Amino acid sequence: NAGVTQTPKFQVLKTGQSMTLQCAQDMNHEYMSWYRQDPGMGLRLIHYSVGAGITDQGEVPNGYNVSRSTTEDFPLRLLSAAPSQTSVYFCASSYSGEDTQYFGPGTRLTVL
Amino acid sequence: RKEVEQDPGPFNVPEGATVAFNCTYSNSASQSFFWYRQDCRKEPKLLMSVYSSGNEDGRFTAQLNRASQYISLLIRDSKLSDSATYLCVVRDSGYALNFGKGTSLLVTP
């Protein structure tokens, strides 16, 4: 199993650009989530999904959209990038919300 | 947002030393507790879950005190490879994990 994969690993955007961060898992996990990690801060939950077709907001959802059309994929869309969205983004998955969450390697995003 | 507080460190210890980290959480209804390890510029990885009865995994011992709302991690016989940031993580009634900011450990020769 590849586990949780994320692409791209690095990305530089200009303010106002949009892009999609990809996340995929091959473990047949129902629960998937997106976190961001900023210096001096703990990881913060952006959005999560408890199964295909179901998504919900986390702690810091503004400026981001998600969808879950398949069990495997959970892309995160930045609608209009802002410098405040410069961060490291981690995708995670688990069998259920109560189980151990496995993290992808992260995407390092810089917004100029 | 429910808080999870950790001493950021850094803790600098020599090889072979014993080191302990503590973590406090604010939500008395929290249900699950974990320690994750994060290496520099890598993703967090589960180190161990923390149970009310306490649990041990090799050189690592985790304990939970629900009355005082704190969690501890003890590392015995520290190795150079233990150098990392240790994240205290708490799950409340929903699915979301609440992360502490992490405690940095540097084990020196």
mmCIF file of C-alpha atoms in Angstrom, chain A residues 10 31 35 37 40-45 48 50 59 90 96-106 108, chain B residues 1 31-32 34 36 38 40-46 49 87 91 93-102:
data_model
loop_
_atom_site.group_PDB
_atom_site.id
_atom_site.type_symbol
_atom_site.label_atom_id
_atom_site.label_comp_id
_atom_site.label_asym_id
_atom_site.label_seq_id
_atom_site.Cartn_x
_atom_site.Cartn_y
_atom_site.Cartn_z
ATOM 1 C CA PHE A 10 5.892 22.156 -2.949
ATOM 2 C CA TYR A 31 -12.510 9.224 7.269
ATOM 3 C CA TYR A 35 -4.893 20.116 8.458
ATOM 4 C CA GLN A 37 0.511 23.557 10.291
ATOM 5 C CA GLY A 40 4.401 28.046 16.575
ATOM 6 C CA MET A 41 0.923 26.601 16.102
ATOM 7 C CA GLY A 42 -0.477 23.140 16.481
ATOM 8 C CA LEU A 43 -2.046 21.439 13.490
ATOM 9 C CA ARG A 44 -5.479 22.895 12.823
ATOM 10 C CA LEU A 45 -8.328 21.105 11.091
ATOM 11 C CA TYR A 48 -13.005 16.613 7.023
ATOM 12 C CA VAL A 50 -16.656 10.800 7.066
ATOM 13 C CA GLU A 59 -11.694 24.877 12.793
ATOM 14 C CA PHE A 90 -1.312 17.637 5.737
ATOM 15 C CA SER A 96 -13.216 5.857 11.286
ATOM 16 C CA GLY A 97 -12.902 9.123 13.136
ATOM 17 C CA GLU A 98 -12.013 7.260 16.299
ATOM 18 C CA ASP A 99 -9.150 5.288 14.830
ATOM 19 C CA THR A 100 -5.505 6.141 14.378
ATOM 20 C CA GLN A 101 -5.086 8.799 11.717
ATOM 21 C CA TYR A 102 -2.356 8.335 9.132
ATOM 22 C CA PHE A 103 -0.834 11.442 7.630
ATOM 23 C CA GLY A 104 0.449 12.125 4.157
ATOM 24 C CA PRO A 105 3.894 13.697 3.622
ATOM 25 C CA GLY A 106 2.508 17.221 3.328
ATOM 26 C CA ARG A 108 4.459 23.126 1.452
ATOM 27 C CA ARG B 1 -11.374 25.838 20.572
ATOM 28 C CA GLN B 31 -12.284 10.875 24.937
ATOM 29 C CA SER B 32 -9.022 9.780 23.346
ATOM 30 C CA PHE B 34 -2.307 10.203 21.845
ATOM 31 C CA TYR B 36 2.513 11.670 17.930
ATOM 32 C CA GLN B 38 7.057 14.577 14.112
ATOM 33 C CA CYS B 40 11.768 17.880 10.988
ATOM 34 C CA ARG B 41 9.792 18.687 7.830
ATOM 35 C CA LYS B 42 7.944 15.359 7.982
ATOM 36 C CA GLU B 43 4.405 14.296 8.741
ATOM 37 C CA PRO B 44 3.220 13.410 12.255
ATOM 38 C CA LYS B 45 3.262 9.703 13.060
ATOM 39 C CA LEU B 46 1.479 7.976 15.896
ATOM 40 C CA SER B 49 -2.190 5.936 22.335
ATOM 41 C CA LEU B 87 2.875 16.237 19.782
ATOM 42 C CA ARG B 91 -9.841 13.851 20.557
ATOM 43 C CA SER B 93 -16.518 13.990 21.248
ATOM 44 C CA GLY B 94 -16.334 14.459 17.486
ATOM 45 C CA TYR B 95 -13.806 13.297 14.951
ATOM 46 C CA ALA B 96 -11.424 16.222 15.074
ATOM 47 C CA LEU B 97 -8.038 15.890 16.733
ATOM 48 C CA ASN B 98 -6.756 18.794 18.821
ATOM 49 C CA PHE B 99 -3.006 19.116 18.615
ATOM 50 C CA GLY B 100 -0.634 20.711 21.047
ATOM 51 C CA LYS B 101 2.129 22.838 19.580
ATOM 52 C CA GLY B 102 4.687 20.163 20.329
#
